[in-house]
Amino acid sequence: MPLALLALAVGAFGIGTTEFVIMGLLPEIAADYSVSIPAAGLLVTGYALGVVVGAPLLTVLGTKVSRKRMLMLLMGLFVLGNLLSALAPSFGLMLAGRVVASLAHGSFFGIGSVVAAELVAPEKKAGAIATMFTGLTVANIVGVPLGTFIGQAVGWRTTFAVVAALGVIGLLGIAKLVPATPRPEGARLRGELMAFRNPQVLLAMAMTVLGFGGVFAAITYVAPMMTEVAGYSEGAVTWLLVLFGVGMFLGNLLGGRFADRALMPLLYATLGGLALVLALFTVTAHHRILAAITILLVGALGFATVPPLQKRVLDQAHGAPTLASAVNIGAFNLGNALAAWLGGIVISAGFGYTSPNWVGAVLAAAALVLAVWSAALERRSPVREAVAPAAAVPTPVHH
């Protein structure tokens, strides 16, 4: 494994920690700022929307500099946002810090996954992408539970200060290990935008929004769901998040292994399984052991969709991978924002803390329908554009 992939994984670890640690700390943050749990959920929605906006914007700006330098600048922005969150005296400034940090997210994974794909042989691209995203999944096994524990024991502000330090480590790793590359030649906004004229690219992104949104509908409110419904203590939320992270890690390995071999069948199986498990979560959330098992399955099935969904976008965006890659990262987070918002609505409407699971099940089922439709349209197409030579098509990935 190229050491540069390790550096990218370290950056992904920091980003993954700040993205997901908020779920375990929502009750503490809500209490500190005297806001409701659904209102605190805006910290998830705001972060996700920041990714949606920042992904294409900063990726386009990044065509003016080398990919390595852009990755370093993005990590610097990430550090700044987390420091602002750690020091924020008001909920509004806390939300602003989340948004600033989120602006780096999409471009980092979009550009980073292009770099990862270029570091390996063509037949190993999906595996390289999965390796980079291993940092994100390991964050949910180590970083998020540890951050949740620190936040509950010492204070959530300390958690975000530690996350900022992780960003500094990631920045130094990229500076040291990622090879210097020239600014991408021939990078033109018009050429990158042409990829979005392909309906299959748009369908793949819609699958991304709905499929991964299903995961966030449930996980955003997992802390109050587990303490108020399943009967777990606040301290147990840390270990439940470890289970979620283990599921994500296993799902990422599964997706990375089979995305190159049977992409659409993998999507059918994972999206269908995710819809079913999320629907069952409304029942299993009332039983401690079953709830824990379900959280593991949600992580595994949800993250198994990431490599194939990202690869699907890149396979269809012939010769213009960078912007499509970053926009699809934004699509993951648009789904996160939509799901967190819808979950907050059903809770506020009085349907209870398990109601977001139904929202997630519907979103995942809709993604499955789109996957089947996309494959049907592809089969009916009389002329299929040939995919550009593998060496010319970097194949990035959730994020």
GROMACS .gro file of C-alpha atoms in nm:
model
  399
    1MET     CA    1   0.000   0.000   0.000
    2PRO     CA    2   0.143   0.340  -0.095
    3LEU     CA    3   0.214   0.548   0.215
    4ALA     CA    4   0.026   0.834   0.051
    5LEU     CA    5  -0.293   0.631   0.096
    6LEU     CA    6  -0.216   0.620   0.469
    7ALA     CA    7  -0.188   0.999   0.477
    8LEU     CA    8  -0.522   1.034   0.302
    9ALA     CA    9  -0.676   0.785   0.545
   10VAL     CA   10  -0.549   0.994   0.839
   11GLY     CA   11  -0.720   1.301   0.695
   12ALA     CA   12  -1.035   1.097   0.642
   13PHE     CA   13  -1.012   0.982   1.005
   14GLY     CA   14  -1.023   1.340   1.132
   15ILE     CA   15  -1.309   1.438   0.901
   16GLY     CA   16  -1.504   1.124   0.987
   17THR     CA   17  -1.465   1.193   1.357
   18THR     CA   18  -1.603   1.546   1.340
   19GLU     CA   19  -1.886   1.444   1.107
   20PHE     CA   20  -2.020   1.161   1.320
   21VAL     CA   21  -1.920   1.252   1.678
   22ILE     CA   22  -2.198   1.509   1.688
   23MET     CA   23  -2.457   1.227   1.704
   24GLY     CA   24  -2.336   1.107   2.043
   25LEU     CA   25  -2.313   1.460   2.183
   26LEU     CA   26  -2.647   1.607   2.073
   27PRO     CA   27  -2.805   1.584   2.421
   28GLU     CA   28  -2.508   1.758   2.589
   29ILE     CA   29  -2.486   2.033   2.327
   30ALA     CA   30  -2.863   2.088   2.332
   31ALA     CA   31  -2.859   2.121   2.710
   32ASP     CA   32  -2.560   2.357   2.708
   33TYR     CA   33  -2.722   2.596   2.460
   34SER     CA   34  -3.076   2.544   2.598
   35VAL     CA   35  -3.219   2.422   2.266
   36SER     CA   36  -3.429   2.116   2.183
   37ILE     CA   37  -3.288   1.792   2.044
   38PRO     CA   38  -3.445   1.853   1.698
   39ALA     CA   39  -3.296   2.206   1.701
   40ALA     CA   40  -2.954   2.064   1.789
   41GLY     CA   41  -3.002   1.831   1.492
   42LEU     CA   42  -2.944   2.141   1.278
   43LEU     CA   43  -2.574   2.094   1.357
   44VAL     CA   44  -2.596   1.778   1.147
   45THR     CA   45  -2.805   1.941   0.876
   46GLY     CA   46  -2.583   2.250   0.863
   47TYR     CA   47  -2.268   2.041   0.832
   48ALA     CA   48  -2.421   1.834   0.555
   49LEU     CA   49  -2.540   2.138   0.360
   50GLY     CA   50  -2.194   2.291   0.396
   51VAL     CA   51  -2.052   1.984   0.227
   52VAL     CA   52  -2.306   2.016  -0.053
   53VAL     CA   53  -2.204   2.377  -0.119
   54GLY     CA   54  -1.833   2.341  -0.050
   55ALA     CA   55  -1.774   2.029  -0.258
   56PRO     CA   56  -1.825   2.177  -0.607
   57LEU     CA   57  -1.716   2.530  -0.514
   58LEU     CA   58  -1.379   2.442  -0.363
   59THR     CA   59  -1.316   2.167  -0.617
   60VAL     CA   60  -1.353   2.417  -0.901
   61LEU     CA   61  -1.124   2.662  -0.720
   62GLY     CA   62  -0.883   2.374  -0.664
   63THR     CA   63  -0.820   2.334  -1.036
   64LYS     CA   64  -0.593   2.639  -1.007
   65VAL     CA   65  -0.345   2.465  -0.777
   66SER     CA   66  -0.190   2.120  -0.742
   67ARG     CA   67  -0.400   1.850  -0.580
   68LYS     CA   68  -0.153   1.809  -0.293
   69ARG     CA   69  -0.158   2.179  -0.209
   70MET     CA   70  -0.536   2.185  -0.230
   71LEU     CA   71  -0.562   1.891   0.011
   72MET     CA   72  -0.340   2.078   0.258
   73LEU     CA   73  -0.548   2.395   0.228
   74LEU     CA   74  -0.865   2.195   0.287
   75MET     CA   75  -0.726   2.041   0.604
   76GLY     CA   76  -0.633   2.389   0.727
   77LEU     CA   77  -0.994   2.500   0.675
   78PHE     CA   78  -1.110   2.190   0.861
   79VAL     CA   79  -0.889   2.276   1.161
   80LEU     CA   80  -1.020   2.634   1.166
   81GLY     CA   81  -1.384   2.523   1.168
   82ASN     CA   82  -1.336   2.279   1.454
   83LEU     CA   83  -1.154   2.537   1.664
   84LEU     CA   84  -1.446   2.775   1.611
   85SER     CA   85  -1.688   2.503   1.723
   86ALA     CA   86  -1.480   2.434   2.034
   87LEU     CA   87  -1.480   2.800   2.137
   88ALA     CA   88  -1.829   2.905   2.022
   89PRO     CA   89  -2.014   3.102   2.296
   90SER     CA   90  -2.350   3.069   2.119
   91PHE     CA   91  -2.539   2.806   1.922
   92GLY     CA   92  -2.523   3.024   1.610
   93LEU     CA   93  -2.143   3.039   1.621
   94MET     CA   94  -2.127   2.666   1.693
   95LEU     CA   95  -2.332   2.607   1.380
   96ALA     CA   96  -2.103   2.843   1.187
   97GLY     CA   97  -1.800   2.644   1.299
   98ARG     CA   98  -1.963   2.323   1.180
   99VAL     CA   99  -2.031   2.479   0.841
  100VAL     CA  100  -1.674   2.609   0.804
  101ALA     CA  101  -1.533   2.265   0.882
  102SER     CA  102  -1.779   2.103   0.644
  103LEU     CA  103  -1.670   2.314   0.349
  104ALA     CA  104  -1.350   2.110   0.334
  105HIS     CA  105  -1.523   1.773   0.354
  106GLY     CA  106  -1.653   1.717   0.001
  107SER     CA  107  -1.350   1.851  -0.182
  108PHE     CA  108  -1.113   1.654   0.041
  109PHE     CA  109  -1.284   1.325  -0.034
  110GLY     CA  110  -1.346   1.416  -0.398
  111ILE     CA  111  -0.990   1.524  -0.474
  112GLY     CA  112  -0.840   1.273  -0.234
  113SER     CA  113  -1.018   0.981  -0.394
  114VAL     CA  114  -0.894   1.089  -0.738
  115VAL     CA  115  -0.541   1.098  -0.598
  116ALA     CA  116  -0.591   0.758  -0.433
  117ALA     CA  117  -0.710   0.604  -0.760
  118GLU     CA  118  -0.406   0.740  -0.945
  119LEU     CA  119  -0.166   0.578  -0.697
  120VAL     CA  120  -0.256   0.220  -0.793
  121ALA     CA  121  -0.308  -0.003  -1.096
  122PRO     CA  122  -0.639   0.040  -1.286
  123GLU     CA  123  -0.788  -0.287  -1.159
  124LYS     CA  124  -0.726  -0.180  -0.798
  125LYS     CA  125  -0.894   0.160  -0.806
  126ALA     CA  126  -1.205   0.070  -0.605
  127GLY     CA  127  -0.980  -0.094  -0.345
  128ALA     CA  128  -0.766   0.220  -0.320
  129ILE     CA  129  -1.077   0.428  -0.271
  130ALA     CA  130  -1.197   0.192   0.000
  131THR     CA  131  -0.854   0.214   0.168
  132MET     CA  132  -0.881   0.590   0.189
  133PHE     CA  133  -1.233   0.562   0.329
  134THR     CA  134  -1.106   0.316   0.586
  135GLY     CA  135  -0.996   0.626   0.776
  136LEU     CA  136  -1.357   0.739   0.783
  137THR     CA  137  -1.483   0.403   0.905
  138VAL     CA  138  -1.207   0.361   1.165
  139ALA     CA  139  -1.305   0.705   1.293
  140ASN     CA  140  -1.638   0.554   1.385
  141ILE     CA  141  -1.472   0.267   1.571
  142VAL     CA  142  -1.212   0.475   1.755
  143GLY     CA  143  -1.250   0.850   1.701
  144VAL     CA  144  -1.624   0.891   1.745
  145PRO     CA  145  -1.662   0.673   2.057
  146LEU     CA  146  -1.354   0.831   2.212
  147GLY     CA  147  -1.481   1.178   2.123
  148THR     CA  148  -1.821   1.093   2.270
  149PHE     CA  149  -1.660   0.965   2.589
  150ILE     CA  150  -1.445   1.278   2.620
  151GLY     CA  151  -1.745   1.499   2.552
  152GLN     CA  152  -1.957   1.330   2.818
  153ALA     CA  153  -1.676   1.311   3.074
  154VAL     CA  154  -1.494   1.642   3.026
  155GLY     CA  155  -1.714   1.851   2.799
  156TRP     CA  156  -1.804   1.851   2.431
  157ARG     CA  157  -1.582   2.154   2.364
  158THR     CA  158  -1.277   1.943   2.447
  159THR     CA  159  -1.391   1.691   2.187
  160PHE     CA  160  -1.383   1.950   1.909
  161ALA     CA  161  -1.044   2.079   2.025
  162VAL     CA  162  -0.909   1.722   1.997
  163VAL     CA  163  -1.065   1.691   1.651
  164ALA     CA  164  -0.884   2.010   1.546
  165ALA     CA  165  -0.558   1.850   1.660
  166LEU     CA  166  -0.639   1.546   1.447
  167GLY     CA  167  -0.675   1.782   1.153
  168VAL     CA  168  -0.327   1.920   1.216
  169ILE     CA  169  -0.187   1.565   1.215
  170GLY     CA  170  -0.368   1.494   0.889
  171LEU     CA  171  -0.229   1.810   0.731
  172LEU     CA  172   0.127   1.717   0.830
  173GLY     CA  173   0.079   1.364   0.696
  174ILE     CA  174  -0.034   1.492   0.359
  175ALA     CA  175   0.256   1.737   0.343
  176LYS     CA  176   0.503   1.457   0.417
  177LEU     CA  177   0.364   1.155   0.233
  178VAL     CA  178   0.147   1.259  -0.060
  179PRO     CA  179   0.364   1.299  -0.371
  180ALA     CA  180   0.379   1.643  -0.527
  181THR     CA  181   0.175   1.662  -0.843
  182PRO     CA  182   0.141   1.941  -1.098
  183ARG     CA  183  -0.183   2.127  -1.141
  184PRO     CA  184  -0.420   1.908  -1.346
  185GLU     CA  185  -0.366   1.981  -1.712
  186GLY     CA  186  -0.660   2.075  -1.925
  187ALA     CA  187  -0.893   2.113  -1.629
  188ARG     CA  188  -1.187   2.309  -1.765
  189LEU     CA  189  -1.512   2.379  -1.584
  190ARG     CA  190  -1.712   2.331  -1.903
  191GLY     CA  191  -1.563   1.988  -1.958
  192GLU     CA  192  -1.634   1.885  -1.600
  193LEU     CA  193  -1.992   2.009  -1.624
  194MET     CA  194  -2.053   1.806  -1.941
  195ALA     CA  195  -2.057   1.492  -1.728
  196PHE     CA  196  -2.383   1.608  -1.571
  197ARG     CA  197  -2.560   1.587  -1.907
  198ASN     CA  198  -2.554   1.210  -1.871
  199PRO     CA  199  -2.882   1.100  -1.706
  200GLN     CA  200  -2.703   0.801  -1.553
  201VAL     CA  201  -2.476   1.036  -1.357
  202LEU     CA  202  -2.778   1.220  -1.218
  203LEU     CA  203  -2.956   0.894  -1.135
  204ALA     CA  204  -2.648   0.766  -0.952
  205MET     CA  205  -2.631   1.087  -0.749
  206ALA     CA  206  -3.002   1.060  -0.666
  207MET     CA  207  -2.935   0.705  -0.541
  208THR     CA  208  -2.657   0.847  -0.327
  209VAL     CA  209  -2.883   1.114  -0.173
  210LEU     CA  210  -3.162   0.870  -0.089
  211GLY     CA  211  -2.956   0.563   0.003
  212PHE     CA  212  -2.712   0.717   0.248
  213GLY     CA  213  -2.981   0.956   0.368
  214GLY     CA  214  -3.159   0.648   0.500
  215VAL     CA  215  -2.866   0.579   0.730
  216PHE     CA  216  -2.856   0.932   0.870
  217ALA     CA  217  -3.229   0.945   0.936
  218ALA     CA  218  -3.176   0.686   1.208
  219ILE     CA  219  -2.821   0.757   1.324
  220THR     CA  220  -2.865   1.132   1.374
  221TYR     CA  221  -3.102   1.063   1.663
  222VAL     CA  222  -2.947   0.740   1.786
  223ALA     CA  223  -2.843   0.888   2.124
  224PRO     CA  224  -3.194   0.991   2.242
  225MET     CA  225  -3.342   0.681   2.074
  226MET     CA  226  -3.116   0.448   2.270
  227THR     CA  227  -3.145   0.629   2.604
  228GLU     CA  228  -3.517   0.709   2.592
  229VAL     CA  229  -3.650   0.402   2.407
  230ALA     CA  230  -3.402   0.115   2.445
  231GLY     CA  231  -3.317   0.209   2.803
  232TYR     CA  232  -2.941   0.242   2.764
  233SER     CA  233  -2.742   0.480   2.983
  234GLU     CA  234  -2.574   0.783   2.828
  235GLY     CA  235  -2.237   0.615   2.871
  236ALA     CA  236  -2.351   0.314   2.669
  237VAL     CA  237  -2.402   0.535   2.363
  238THR     CA  238  -2.024   0.533   2.321
  239TRP     CA  239  -2.017   0.156   2.275
  240LEU     CA  240  -2.319   0.160   2.048
  241LEU     CA  241  -2.133   0.404   1.825
  242VAL     CA  242  -1.840   0.161   1.827
  243LEU     CA  243  -2.077  -0.103   1.690
  244PHE     CA  244  -2.194   0.138   1.422
  245GLY     CA  245  -1.832   0.208   1.332
  246VAL     CA  246  -1.750  -0.163   1.314
  247GLY     CA  247  -2.044  -0.205   1.080
  248MET     CA  248  -1.921   0.081   0.863
  249PHE     CA  249  -1.572  -0.070   0.851
  250LEU     CA  250  -1.704  -0.411   0.744
  251GLY     CA  251  -1.944  -0.257   0.492
  252ASN     CA  252  -1.667  -0.047   0.339
  253LEU     CA  253  -1.452  -0.359   0.293
  254LEU     CA  254  -1.745  -0.540   0.134
  255GLY     CA  255  -1.823  -0.254  -0.101
  256GLY     CA  256  -1.459  -0.204  -0.196
  257ARG     CA  257  -1.413  -0.575  -0.270
  258PHE     CA  258  -1.719  -0.632  -0.485
  259ALA     CA  259  -1.779  -0.293  -0.651
  260ASP     CA  260  -1.544  -0.383  -0.937
  261ARG     CA  261  -1.701  -0.728  -0.982
  262ALA     CA  262  -2.078  -0.690  -0.947
  263LEU     CA  263  -2.164  -0.327  -0.890
  264MET     CA  264  -2.539  -0.320  -0.957
  265PRO     CA  265  -2.619  -0.653  -0.785
  266LEU     CA  266  -2.428  -0.523  -0.483
  267LEU     CA  267  -2.639  -0.206  -0.482
  268TYR     CA  268  -2.963  -0.405  -0.508
  269ALA     CA  269  -2.866  -0.622  -0.212
  270THR     CA  270  -2.735  -0.346   0.013
  271LEU     CA  271  -3.011  -0.091  -0.055
  272GLY     CA  272  -3.284  -0.352  -0.018
  273GLY     CA  273  -3.129  -0.487   0.300
  274LEU     CA  274  -3.088  -0.135   0.439
  275ALA     CA  275  -3.455  -0.051   0.379
  276LEU     CA  276  -3.562  -0.370   0.555
  277VAL     CA  277  -3.329  -0.325   0.854
  278LEU     CA  278  -3.431   0.039   0.905
  279ALA     CA  279  -3.798  -0.060   0.903
  280LEU     CA  280  -3.726  -0.331   1.162
  281PHE     CA  281  -3.534  -0.077   1.373
  282THR     CA  282  -3.866   0.076   1.480
  283VAL     CA  283  -3.931  -0.253   1.661
  284THR     CA  284  -3.581  -0.360   1.763
  285ALA     CA  285  -3.512  -0.017   1.917
  286HIS     CA  286  -3.726  -0.129   2.212
  287HIS     CA  287  -3.490  -0.418   2.295
  288ARG     CA  288  -3.132  -0.355   2.397
  289ILE     CA  289  -2.961  -0.651   2.230
  290LEU     CA  290  -3.168  -0.630   1.913
  291ALA     CA  291  -3.110  -0.255   1.896
  292ALA     CA  292  -2.733  -0.305   1.917
  293ILE     CA  293  -2.739  -0.567   1.642
  294THR     CA  294  -2.951  -0.340   1.424
  295ILE     CA  295  -2.710  -0.048   1.466
  296LEU     CA  296  -2.427  -0.275   1.348
  297LEU     CA  297  -2.630  -0.379   1.042
  298VAL     CA  298  -2.727  -0.021   0.956
  299GLY     CA  299  -2.358   0.075   0.953
  300ALA     CA  300  -2.258  -0.226   0.744
  301LEU     CA  301  -2.534  -0.204   0.483
  302GLY     CA  302  -2.518   0.174   0.465
  303PHE     CA  303  -2.145   0.198   0.406
  304ALA     CA  304  -2.137  -0.099   0.168
  305THR     CA  305  -2.318   0.134  -0.074
  306VAL     CA  306  -2.044   0.398  -0.071
  307PRO     CA  307  -1.777   0.246  -0.303
  308PRO     CA  308  -2.029   0.121  -0.564
  309LEU     CA  309  -2.227   0.447  -0.565
  310GLN     CA  310  -1.914   0.657  -0.607
  311LYS     CA  311  -1.774   0.424  -0.869
  312ARG     CA  312  -2.106   0.429  -1.054
  313VAL     CA  313  -2.083   0.808  -1.080
  314LEU     CA  314  -1.722   0.798  -1.194
  315ASP     CA  315  -1.784   0.524  -1.450
  316GLN     CA  316  -2.056   0.736  -1.607
  317ALA     CA  317  -1.867   1.069  -1.585
  318HIS     CA  318  -1.622   0.973  -1.859
  319GLY     CA  319  -1.302   1.175  -1.855
  320ALA     CA  320  -1.429   1.438  -1.607
  321PRO     CA  321  -1.389   1.272  -1.269
  322THR     CA  322  -1.289   1.545  -1.026
  323LEU     CA  323  -1.602   1.759  -1.009
  324ALA     CA  324  -1.835   1.459  -1.040
  325SER     CA  325  -1.650   1.290  -0.755
  326ALA     CA  326  -1.677   1.593  -0.529
  327VAL     CA  327  -2.041   1.661  -0.617
  328ASN     CA  328  -2.130   1.302  -0.534
  329ILE     CA  329  -1.965   1.343  -0.194
  330GLY     CA  330  -2.194   1.643  -0.161
  331ALA     CA  331  -2.483   1.419  -0.262
  332PHE     CA  332  -2.409   1.188   0.030
  333ASN     CA  333  -2.429   1.485   0.260
  334LEU     CA  334  -2.737   1.629   0.093
  335GLY     CA  335  -2.899   1.300   0.186
  336ASN     CA  336  -2.765   1.341   0.539
  337ALA     CA  337  -2.913   1.691   0.566
  338LEU     CA  338  -3.248   1.588   0.421
  339ALA     CA  339  -3.272   1.286   0.648
  340ALA     CA  340  -3.170   1.474   0.964
  341TRP     CA  341  -3.428   1.744   0.885
  342LEU     CA  342  -3.706   1.494   0.812
  343GLY     CA  343  -3.616   1.298   1.126
  344GLY     CA  344  -3.644   1.613   1.334
  345ILE     CA  345  -3.983   1.690   1.180
  346VAL     CA  346  -4.137   1.352   1.267
  347ILE     CA  347  -3.998   1.369   1.621
  348SER     CA  348  -4.133   1.722   1.669
  349ALA     CA  349  -4.469   1.605   1.533
  350GLY     CA  350  -4.493   1.367   1.826
  351PHE     CA  351  -4.426   1.035   1.652
  352GLY     CA  352  -4.144   0.946   1.893
  353TYR     CA  353  -3.771   0.887   1.872
  354THR     CA  354  -3.809   0.570   1.660
  355SER     CA  355  -4.003   0.749   1.384
  356PRO     CA  356  -3.690   0.861   1.193
  357ASN     CA  357  -3.628   0.491   1.121
  358TRP     CA  358  -3.939   0.486   0.901
  359VAL     CA  359  -3.808   0.792   0.720
  360GLY     CA  360  -3.481   0.610   0.658
  361ALA     CA  361  -3.655   0.295   0.535
  362VAL     CA  362  -3.858   0.492   0.280
  363LEU     CA  363  -3.548   0.677   0.156
  364ALA     CA  364  -3.349   0.354   0.114
  365ALA     CA  365  -3.639   0.185  -0.067
  366ALA     CA  366  -3.663   0.483  -0.304
  367ALA     CA  367  -3.290   0.450  -0.377
  368LEU     CA  368  -3.341   0.083  -0.462
  369VAL     CA  369  -3.619   0.174  -0.707
  370LEU     CA  370  -3.384   0.424  -0.875
  371ALA     CA  371  -3.110   0.161  -0.898
  372VAL     CA  372  -3.342  -0.081  -1.076
  373TRP     CA  373  -3.464   0.196  -1.307
  374SER     CA  374  -3.108   0.306  -1.387
  375ALA     CA  375  -3.006  -0.047  -1.481
  376ALA     CA  376  -3.317  -0.089  -1.698
  377LEU     CA  377  -3.244   0.234  -1.885
  378GLU     CA  378  -2.886   0.125  -1.940
  379ARG     CA  379  -2.994  -0.208  -2.086
  380ARG     CA  380  -3.237  -0.036  -2.324
  381SER     CA  381  -2.982   0.215  -2.449
  382PRO     CA  382  -2.902   0.122  -2.811
  383VAL     CA  383  -2.559   0.280  -2.798
  384ARG     CA  384  -2.339   0.270  -2.492
  385GLU     CA  385  -2.053   0.510  -2.473
  386ALA     CA  386  -1.726   0.333  -2.428
  387VAL     CA  387  -1.565   0.400  -2.095
  388ALA     CA  388  -1.245   0.598  -2.129
  389PRO     CA  389  -0.921   0.400  -2.090
  390ALA     CA  390  -0.871   0.302  -1.729
  391ALA     CA  391  -0.552   0.502  -1.695
  392ALA     CA  392  -0.740   0.817  -1.789
  393VAL     CA  393  -1.034   0.767  -1.555
  394PRO     CA  394  -0.949   0.801  -1.188
  395THR     CA  395  -1.220   0.626  -0.992
  396PRO     CA  396  -1.288   0.792  -0.658
  397VAL     CA  397  -1.548   0.745  -0.373
  398HIS     CA  398  -1.931   0.874   0.135
  399HIS     CA  399  -1.884   0.974   0.198
   0.00000   0.00000   0.00000
